[in-house]
XYZ file of N, CA, C and O in Angstrom:
292
model
N 204.516 -92.123 226.230
C 205.186 -92.434 227.445
C 204.003 -92.840 228.709
O 202.881 -91.807 228.940
N 203.713 -94.102 228.775
C 202.678 -94.505 229.627
C 202.721 -94.400 231.186
O 204.230 -94.116 231.663
N 201.916 -94.698 231.897
C 202.054 -94.708 233.454
C 202.452 -96.088 233.948
O 203.482 -96.437 233.357
N 201.650 -96.689 234.618
C 201.958 -97.978 235.067
C 201.150 -98.805 234.177
O 199.801 -98.978 234.476
N 201.653 -99.505 233.384
C 201.057 -100.362 232.320
C 200.231 -101.472 232.812
O 200.521 -102.147 234.042
N 198.969 -101.565 232.608
C 198.066 -102.590 233.164
C 197.079 -101.964 234.115
O 196.096 -102.672 234.497
N 197.284 -100.743 234.447
C 196.283 -100.050 235.428
C 195.272 -99.276 234.548
O 195.593 -98.807 233.433
N 194.168 -99.122 235.096
C 192.998 -98.690 234.297
C 193.321 -97.146 233.796
O 193.038 -96.870 232.714
N 193.719 -96.381 234.662
C 194.090 -95.030 234.139
C 195.154 -94.844 233.377
O 194.887 -94.073 232.251
N 196.232 -95.617 233.289
C 197.033 -95.617 232.181
C 196.865 -96.181 230.865
O 196.780 -95.616 229.914
N 195.961 -97.333 230.998
C 195.548 -98.008 229.822
C 194.286 -97.154 228.925
O 194.396 -97.044 227.943
N 193.301 -96.318 229.947
C 192.453 -95.759 229.388
C 193.165 -94.383 228.530
O 192.787 -94.153 227.293
N 194.205 -94.053 229.243
C 194.806 -92.738 228.507
C 195.456 -93.091 227.269
O 195.358 -92.639 226.244
N 196.214 -94.523 227.210
C 196.800 -94.785 225.981
C 196.001 -95.107 225.116
O 196.004 -94.849 223.660
N 194.779 -95.811 225.260
C 193.762 -96.087 224.473
C 193.219 -95.051 223.675
O 193.066 -94.759 222.458
N 192.919 -93.739 224.543
C 192.492 -92.399 223.922
C 193.440 -92.008 223.085
O 193.067 -91.561 221.985
N 194.829 -91.853 223.589
C 195.733 -91.150 222.548
C 195.894 -92.109 221.344
O 195.726 -91.231 220.222
N 195.652 -93.332 221.371
C 195.894 -94.055 220.264
C 194.629 -93.846 219.081
O 194.845 -93.689 217.886
N 193.426 -93.564 219.600
C 192.139 -93.499 218.675
C 192.475 -92.050 218.294
O 192.017 -91.707 217.092
N 192.776 -91.066 219.008
C 192.994 -89.796 218.406
C 194.077 -89.716 217.583
O 193.781 -89.007 216.581
N 195.152 -90.171 217.604
C 196.048 -90.253 216.660
C 195.686 -90.841 215.374
O 196.429 -90.822 214.119
N 194.824 -92.004 215.386
C 194.409 -92.885 214.138
C 193.608 -91.681 213.185
O 193.436 -92.029 211.857
N 193.069 -90.528 213.743
C 192.453 -89.535 212.728
C 193.719 -88.895 212.042
O 193.143 -88.122 211.073
N 194.825 -89.230 212.150
C 195.773 -88.504 211.227
C 196.733 -89.602 210.780
O 197.601 -90.098 211.219
N 196.496 -89.948 209.432
C 196.997 -91.314 208.899
C 198.656 -91.085 208.704
O 199.140 -92.202 208.557
N 199.179 -90.034 208.625
C 200.450 -89.682 208.643
C 201.405 -90.079 209.514
O 202.569 -90.125 209.800
N 200.768 -90.140 210.839
C 201.305 -90.207 212.248
C 201.590 -91.603 212.372
O 200.851 -92.682 212.371
N 202.799 -91.981 212.746
C 203.339 -93.367 213.044
C 203.678 -93.447 214.546
O 204.555 -92.678 214.995
N 203.297 -94.436 215.325
C 203.856 -94.517 216.668
C 204.990 -95.348 216.532
O 205.042 -96.624 216.209
N 206.017 -94.644 217.011
C 207.567 -95.357 217.068
C 207.578 -96.531 218.095
O 208.410 -97.360 218.145
N 206.866 -96.196 219.517
C 206.946 -97.204 220.472
C 206.515 -96.765 221.515
O 205.748 -95.557 221.534
N 206.615 -97.394 222.769
C 205.766 -97.176 224.170
C 206.843 -97.243 225.036
O 207.509 -98.337 225.023
N 207.083 -96.348 226.126
C 207.863 -96.458 227.350
C 206.876 -96.585 228.372
O 205.959 -95.839 228.477
N 207.170 -97.451 229.312
C 206.540 -97.377 230.676
C 207.061 -96.304 231.556
O 208.321 -96.547 232.029
N 206.516 -95.077 231.652
C 207.156 -94.104 232.253
C 206.573 -94.437 233.936
O 207.311 -93.586 234.869
N 205.882 -95.146 234.363
C 205.363 -95.437 235.668
C 204.993 -94.295 236.480
O 205.050 -94.192 237.690
N 204.703 -93.250 235.760
C 204.363 -91.920 236.334
C 205.388 -91.229 237.296
O 205.007 -90.519 238.285
N 206.581 -91.566 237.090
C 207.601 -90.890 237.678
C 208.591 -90.241 236.839
O 208.902 -90.856 235.638
N 209.140 -89.087 237.199
C 210.054 -88.342 236.485
C 211.408 -89.294 236.194
O 211.835 -89.444 235.155
N 212.075 -89.938 237.221
C 213.339 -90.647 236.999
C 212.932 -91.875 235.933
O 213.969 -92.217 235.230
N 211.988 -92.602 236.245
C 211.785 -93.766 235.318
C 211.272 -93.452 233.980
O 211.865 -94.004 232.943
N 210.535 -92.257 233.618
C 210.349 -91.655 232.344
C 211.548 -91.274 231.519
O 211.925 -91.509 230.548
N 212.433 -90.608 232.390
C 213.764 -90.011 231.750
C 214.568 -91.215 231.438
O 215.194 -91.135 230.141
N 214.571 -92.131 232.267
C 215.614 -93.215 231.989
C 215.024 -94.161 230.861
O 216.000 -94.278 229.826
N 213.512 -94.231 230.758
C 213.259 -95.114 229.729
C 213.203 -94.079 228.209
O 213.529 -94.762 227.192
N 213.002 -92.742 228.136
C 213.305 -92.108 227.231
C 214.497 -92.020 226.593
O 214.822 -92.021 225.477
N 215.481 -92.006 227.590
C 217.011 -91.895 227.037
C 217.367 -93.120 226.407
O 217.853 -93.025 225.405
N 216.951 -94.349 227.126
C 217.116 -95.754 226.400
C 216.458 -95.705 225.034
O 217.106 -96.072 223.938
N 215.073 -95.255 224.926
C 214.377 -95.112 223.666
C 215.243 -94.475 222.626
O 215.416 -94.665 221.520
N 215.602 -92.960 222.898
C 216.294 -92.440 222.019
C 217.626 -92.996 221.498
O 217.950 -92.797 220.548
N 218.284 -93.620 222.461
C 219.657 -94.219 222.220
C 219.505 -95.463 221.094
O 220.419 -95.846 220.467
N 218.416 -96.033 221.228
C 218.019 -97.204 220.341
C 217.249 -97.094 219.006
O 217.024 -97.737 218.148
N 216.712 -95.622 218.998
C 215.829 -95.134 217.815
C 216.394 -93.784 217.391
O 215.940 -92.922 217.692
N 217.370 -93.908 216.581
C 217.991 -92.494 216.270
C 217.205 -91.717 215.201
O 217.456 -90.590 215.005
N 216.256 -92.286 214.828
C 215.358 -91.512 213.927
C 214.696 -90.339 214.368
O 214.346 -90.376 215.693
N 214.417 -89.216 213.760
C 213.993 -87.952 214.438
C 212.487 -88.455 214.870
O 211.596 -89.048 214.319
N 212.175 -87.673 216.141
C 210.680 -87.781 216.309
C 209.957 -86.588 216.212
O 210.582 -85.518 216.603
N 208.840 -86.684 215.846
C 208.200 -85.182 215.536
C 207.294 -84.972 216.844
O 206.881 -83.623 217.004
N 207.169 -85.690 217.711
C 206.494 -85.453 218.959
C 206.346 -86.784 219.890
O 206.651 -87.826 219.488
N 206.000 -86.496 221.165
C 205.668 -87.413 222.257
C 204.506 -87.268 222.898
O 204.180 -86.026 223.115
N 203.855 -88.311 223.097
C 202.626 -88.337 224.084
C 202.935 -88.726 225.361
O 203.637 -90.021 225.637
N 202.923 -88.160 226.364
C 203.291 -88.470 227.708
C 202.171 -87.944 228.729
O 201.632 -87.159 228.783
N 202.005 -89.230 229.484
C 200.864 -89.091 230.517
C 201.600 -87.977 231.691
O 202.720 -88.035 232.050
N 200.701 -87.595 232.624
C 200.890 -86.833 233.597
C 202.092 -87.423 234.541
O 201.776 -88.701 234.876
N 202.752 -86.784 235.070
C 203.864 -87.429 235.992
C 205.164 -87.999 235.159
O 205.986 -88.084 235.726
N 204.960 -87.965 234.113
C 206.161 -88.557 232.949
C 206.970 -87.196 232.465
O 207.985 -87.335 231.801
N 205.987 -86.235 232.066
C 206.386 -85.216 231.120
C 207.877 -84.601 231.312
O 208.588 -84.224 230.561
N 208.029 -84.347 232.494
C 209.372 -83.500 232.811
C 210.659 -84.460 232.612
O 211.594 -84.110 232.033
N 210.326 -85.891 232.926
C 211.566 -86.809 232.679
C 211.692 -86.900 231.143
O 213.028 -86.913 230.680
N 210.686 -86.768 230.514
C 210.453 -87.126 228.956
C 211.425 -85.732 228.340
O 212.354 -85.685 227.675
N 211.029 -84.454 228.813
C 211.672 -83.293 228.386
C 213.258 -83.155 228.932
O 214.160 -82.723 228.017
N 213.516 -83.795 229.894
C 214.938 -83.696 230.443
C 215.631 -84.724 229.755
O 217.023 -84.285 229.452
N 215.023 -85.666 229.132
C 215.709 -86.725 228.328
C 216.375 -86.144 226.973
O 217.397 -86.311 226.358
């Protein structure tokens, strides 16, 4: 769950997370949600994602400001 896509802080976090996950070949990225660093937007995005991707998720990478919304979803 990213922050505001296109901003340096959000893009840097996402790039770093992707590079870290590349070290584990069994991990597959199922998608990306723009959480805009806000609880409500992250929660709504995560609910929509979960509703359209019924396969189990083993984990979620969430930028600061989005984690509570993701957990509430």
